[in-house]
PDB file of C-alpha atoms in Angstrom:
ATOM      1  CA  UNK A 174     -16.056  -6.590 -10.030  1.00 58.00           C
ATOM      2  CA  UNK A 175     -13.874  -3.772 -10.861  1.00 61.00           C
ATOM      3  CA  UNK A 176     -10.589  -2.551 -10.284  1.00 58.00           C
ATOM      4  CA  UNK A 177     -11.543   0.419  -8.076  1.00 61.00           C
ATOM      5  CA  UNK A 178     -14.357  -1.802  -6.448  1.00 62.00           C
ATOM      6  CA  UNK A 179     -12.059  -4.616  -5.371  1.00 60.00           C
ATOM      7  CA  UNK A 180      -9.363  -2.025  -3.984  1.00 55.00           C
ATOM      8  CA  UNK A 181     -12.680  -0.052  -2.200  1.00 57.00           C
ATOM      9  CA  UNK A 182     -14.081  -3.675  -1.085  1.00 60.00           C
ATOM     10  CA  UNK A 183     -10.297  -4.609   0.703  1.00 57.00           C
ATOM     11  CA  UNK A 184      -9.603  -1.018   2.245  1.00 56.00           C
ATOM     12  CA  UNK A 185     -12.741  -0.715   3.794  1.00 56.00           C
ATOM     13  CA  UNK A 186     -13.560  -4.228   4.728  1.00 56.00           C
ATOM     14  CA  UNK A 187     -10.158  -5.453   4.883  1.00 51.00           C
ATOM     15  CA  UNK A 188      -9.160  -8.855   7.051  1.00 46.00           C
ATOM     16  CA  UNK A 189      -7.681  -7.912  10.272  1.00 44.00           C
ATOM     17  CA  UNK A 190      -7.245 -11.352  11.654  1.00 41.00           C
ATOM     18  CA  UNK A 191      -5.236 -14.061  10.332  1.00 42.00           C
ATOM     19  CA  UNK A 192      -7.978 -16.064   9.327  1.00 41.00           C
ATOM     20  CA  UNK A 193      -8.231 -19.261   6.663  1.00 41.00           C
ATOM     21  CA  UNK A 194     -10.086 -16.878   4.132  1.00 43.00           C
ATOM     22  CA  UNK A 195      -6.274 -14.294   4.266  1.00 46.00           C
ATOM     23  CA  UNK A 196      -4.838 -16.799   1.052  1.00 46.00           C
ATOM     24  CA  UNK A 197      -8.070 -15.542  -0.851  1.00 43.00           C
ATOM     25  CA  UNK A 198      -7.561 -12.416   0.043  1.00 52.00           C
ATOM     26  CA  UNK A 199      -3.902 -11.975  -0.560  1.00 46.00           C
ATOM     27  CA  UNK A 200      -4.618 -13.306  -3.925  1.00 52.00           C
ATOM     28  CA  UNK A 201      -6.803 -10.881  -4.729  1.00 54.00           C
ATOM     29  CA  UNK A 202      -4.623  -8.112  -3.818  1.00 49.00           C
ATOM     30  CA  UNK A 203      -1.581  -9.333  -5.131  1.00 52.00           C
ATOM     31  CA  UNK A 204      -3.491 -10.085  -8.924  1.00 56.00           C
ATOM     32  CA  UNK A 205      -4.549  -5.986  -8.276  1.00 60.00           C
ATOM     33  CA  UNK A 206      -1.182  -4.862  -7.120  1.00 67.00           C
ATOM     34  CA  UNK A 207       1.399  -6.937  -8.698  1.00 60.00           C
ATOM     35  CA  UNK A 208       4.398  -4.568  -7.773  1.00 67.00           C
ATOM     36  CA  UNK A 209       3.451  -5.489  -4.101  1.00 73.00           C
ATOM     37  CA  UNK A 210       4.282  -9.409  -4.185  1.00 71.00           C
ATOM     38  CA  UNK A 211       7.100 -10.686  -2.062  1.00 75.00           C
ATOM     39  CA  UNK A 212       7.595  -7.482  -0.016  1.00 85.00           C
ATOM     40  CA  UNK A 213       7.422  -7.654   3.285  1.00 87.00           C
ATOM     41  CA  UNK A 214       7.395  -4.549   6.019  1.00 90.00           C
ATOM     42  CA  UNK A 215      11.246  -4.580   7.787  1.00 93.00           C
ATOM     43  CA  UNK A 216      12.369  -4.026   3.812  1.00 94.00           C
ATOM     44  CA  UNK A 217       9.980  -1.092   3.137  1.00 95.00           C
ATOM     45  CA  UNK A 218      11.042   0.383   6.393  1.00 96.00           C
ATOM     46  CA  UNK A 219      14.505   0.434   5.295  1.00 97.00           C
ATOM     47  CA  UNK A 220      13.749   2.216   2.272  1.00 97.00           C
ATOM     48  CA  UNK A 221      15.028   5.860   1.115  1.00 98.00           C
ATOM     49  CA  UNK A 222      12.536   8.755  -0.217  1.00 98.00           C
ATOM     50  CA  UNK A 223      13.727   7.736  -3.334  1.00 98.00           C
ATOM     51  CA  UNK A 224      12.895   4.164  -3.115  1.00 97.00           C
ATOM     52  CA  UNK A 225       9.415   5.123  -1.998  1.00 97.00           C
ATOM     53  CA  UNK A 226       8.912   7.681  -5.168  1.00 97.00           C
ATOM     54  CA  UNK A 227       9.975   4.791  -7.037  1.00 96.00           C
ATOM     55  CA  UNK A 228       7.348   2.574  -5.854  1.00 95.00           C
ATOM     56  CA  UNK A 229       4.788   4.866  -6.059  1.00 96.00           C
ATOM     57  CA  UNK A 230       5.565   5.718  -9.816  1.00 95.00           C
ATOM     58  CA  UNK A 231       4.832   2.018 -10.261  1.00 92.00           C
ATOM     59  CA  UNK A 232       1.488   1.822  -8.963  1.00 91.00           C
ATOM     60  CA  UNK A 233      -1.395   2.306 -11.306  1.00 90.00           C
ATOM     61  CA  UNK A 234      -2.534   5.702 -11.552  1.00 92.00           C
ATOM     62  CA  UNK A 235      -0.340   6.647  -9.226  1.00 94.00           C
ATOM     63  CA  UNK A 236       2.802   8.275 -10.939  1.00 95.00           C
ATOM     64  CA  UNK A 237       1.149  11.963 -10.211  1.00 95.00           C
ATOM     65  CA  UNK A 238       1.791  11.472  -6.397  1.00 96.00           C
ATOM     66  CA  UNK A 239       5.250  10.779  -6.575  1.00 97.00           C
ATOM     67  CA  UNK A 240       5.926  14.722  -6.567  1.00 96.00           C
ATOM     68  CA  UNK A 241       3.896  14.949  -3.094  1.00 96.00           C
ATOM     69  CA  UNK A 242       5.797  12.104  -1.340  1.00 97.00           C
ATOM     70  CA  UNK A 243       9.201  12.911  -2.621  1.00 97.00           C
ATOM     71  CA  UNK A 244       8.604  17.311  -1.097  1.00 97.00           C
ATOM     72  CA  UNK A 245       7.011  15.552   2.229  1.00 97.00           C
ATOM     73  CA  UNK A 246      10.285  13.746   2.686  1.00 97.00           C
ATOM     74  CA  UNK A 247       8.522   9.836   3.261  1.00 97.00           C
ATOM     75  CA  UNK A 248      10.634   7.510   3.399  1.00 98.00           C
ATOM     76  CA  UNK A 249      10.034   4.011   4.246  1.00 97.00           C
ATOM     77  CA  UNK A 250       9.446   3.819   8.047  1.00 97.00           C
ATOM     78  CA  UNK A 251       6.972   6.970   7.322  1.00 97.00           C
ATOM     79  CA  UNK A 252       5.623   5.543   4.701  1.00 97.00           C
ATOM     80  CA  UNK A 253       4.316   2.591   6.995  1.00 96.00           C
ATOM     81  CA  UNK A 254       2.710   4.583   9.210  1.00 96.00           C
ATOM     82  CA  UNK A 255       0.462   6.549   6.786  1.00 96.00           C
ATOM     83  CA  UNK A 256      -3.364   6.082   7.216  1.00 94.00           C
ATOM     84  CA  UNK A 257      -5.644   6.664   4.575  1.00 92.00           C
ATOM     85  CA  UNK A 258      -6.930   9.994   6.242  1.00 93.00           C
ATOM     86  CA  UNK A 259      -2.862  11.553   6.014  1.00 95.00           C
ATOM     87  CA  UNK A 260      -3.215   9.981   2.521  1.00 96.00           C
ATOM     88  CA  UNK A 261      -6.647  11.694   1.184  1.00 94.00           C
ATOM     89  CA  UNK A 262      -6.828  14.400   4.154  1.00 94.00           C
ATOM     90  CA  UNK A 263      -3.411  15.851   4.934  1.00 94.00           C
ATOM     91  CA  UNK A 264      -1.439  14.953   1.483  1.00 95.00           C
ATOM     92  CA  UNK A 265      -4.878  15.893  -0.758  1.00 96.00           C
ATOM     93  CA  UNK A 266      -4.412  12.363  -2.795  1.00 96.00           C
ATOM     94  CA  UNK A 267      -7.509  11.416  -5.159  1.00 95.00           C
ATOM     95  CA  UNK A 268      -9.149   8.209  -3.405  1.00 93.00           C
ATOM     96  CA  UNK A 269      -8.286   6.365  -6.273  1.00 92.00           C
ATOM     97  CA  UNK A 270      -4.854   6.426  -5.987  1.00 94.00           C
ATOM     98  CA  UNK A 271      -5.028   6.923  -1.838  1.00 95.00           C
ATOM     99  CA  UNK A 272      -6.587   3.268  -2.006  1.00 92.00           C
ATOM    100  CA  UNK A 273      -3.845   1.614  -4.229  1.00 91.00           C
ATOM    101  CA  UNK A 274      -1.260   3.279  -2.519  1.00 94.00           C
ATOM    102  CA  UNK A 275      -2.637   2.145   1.259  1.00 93.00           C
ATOM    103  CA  UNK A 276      -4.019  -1.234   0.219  1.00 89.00           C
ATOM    104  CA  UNK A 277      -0.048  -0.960  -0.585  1.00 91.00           C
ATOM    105  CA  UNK A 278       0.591  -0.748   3.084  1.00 92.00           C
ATOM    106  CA  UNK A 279      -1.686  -3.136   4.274  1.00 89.00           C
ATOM    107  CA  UNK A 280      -0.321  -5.934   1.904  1.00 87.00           C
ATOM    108  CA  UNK A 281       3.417  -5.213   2.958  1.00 88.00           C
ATOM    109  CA  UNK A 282       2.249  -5.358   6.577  1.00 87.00           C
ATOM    110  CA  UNK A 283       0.108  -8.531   5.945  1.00 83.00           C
ATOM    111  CA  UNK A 284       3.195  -9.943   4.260  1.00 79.00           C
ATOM    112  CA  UNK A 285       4.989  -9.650   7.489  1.00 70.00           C
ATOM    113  CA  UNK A 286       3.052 -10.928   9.483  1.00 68.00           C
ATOM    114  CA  UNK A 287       3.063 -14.021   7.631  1.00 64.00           C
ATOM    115  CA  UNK A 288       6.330 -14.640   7.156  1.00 60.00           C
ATOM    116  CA  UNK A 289       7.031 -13.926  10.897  1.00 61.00           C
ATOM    117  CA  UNK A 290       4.289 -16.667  11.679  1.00 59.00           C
ATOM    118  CA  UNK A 291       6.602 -19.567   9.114  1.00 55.00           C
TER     119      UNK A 291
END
């Protein structure tokens, strides 16, 4: 499987219950998006723009998007509550990086909720 078909495969089929098959799939994610590992939501939220940009700029194939979030002001809290339609629809990011960058989301979420359930 590739790259772009493992990020497709967890956006749009992605685990919304915590279910025994979650370890599998946080694995995957977190072998696809390294930069992602050990981050949980409440620390993203308290994030500046500039902390996002940074972020961004470390995701594969992402570093050409760090222009668009650092002019539309997204800081962490926003940054949480992007869907991938403001990503590909209202900011006009490629799918490629729109998946990276909300499979992002979804793993800092996911995070949370798991260490809010230790």
């Amino acid at each position: 499987m590739t790259l772009q078909q493992a990020l497709h495969q967890s956006v749009f089929m992605p685990s919304t219950s915590p279910l025994p098959s979650l370890p599998l799939c946080w694995e995957q994610h977190s072998k696809l998006l390294p930069t992602v590992a050990g981050i949980t939501a409440s620390k993203v939220a308290e994030w500046t723009v500039e902390e996002v940009t940074e972020f961004i700029h470390g995701l594969p194939g992402c570093k050409e998007q760090v222009k668009t979030f650092r002019e539309e002001q997204i800081d962490g809290e926003a940054f949480l509550l992007l869907t991938q339609v403001d990503l590909v629809k209202i900011m006009s990011i490629k799918l490629g990086p729109a998946l990276k960058i909300y499979n992002s989301i979804l793993m800092f979420k996911t995070a949370e909720n798991s260490y809010n359930e230790l």
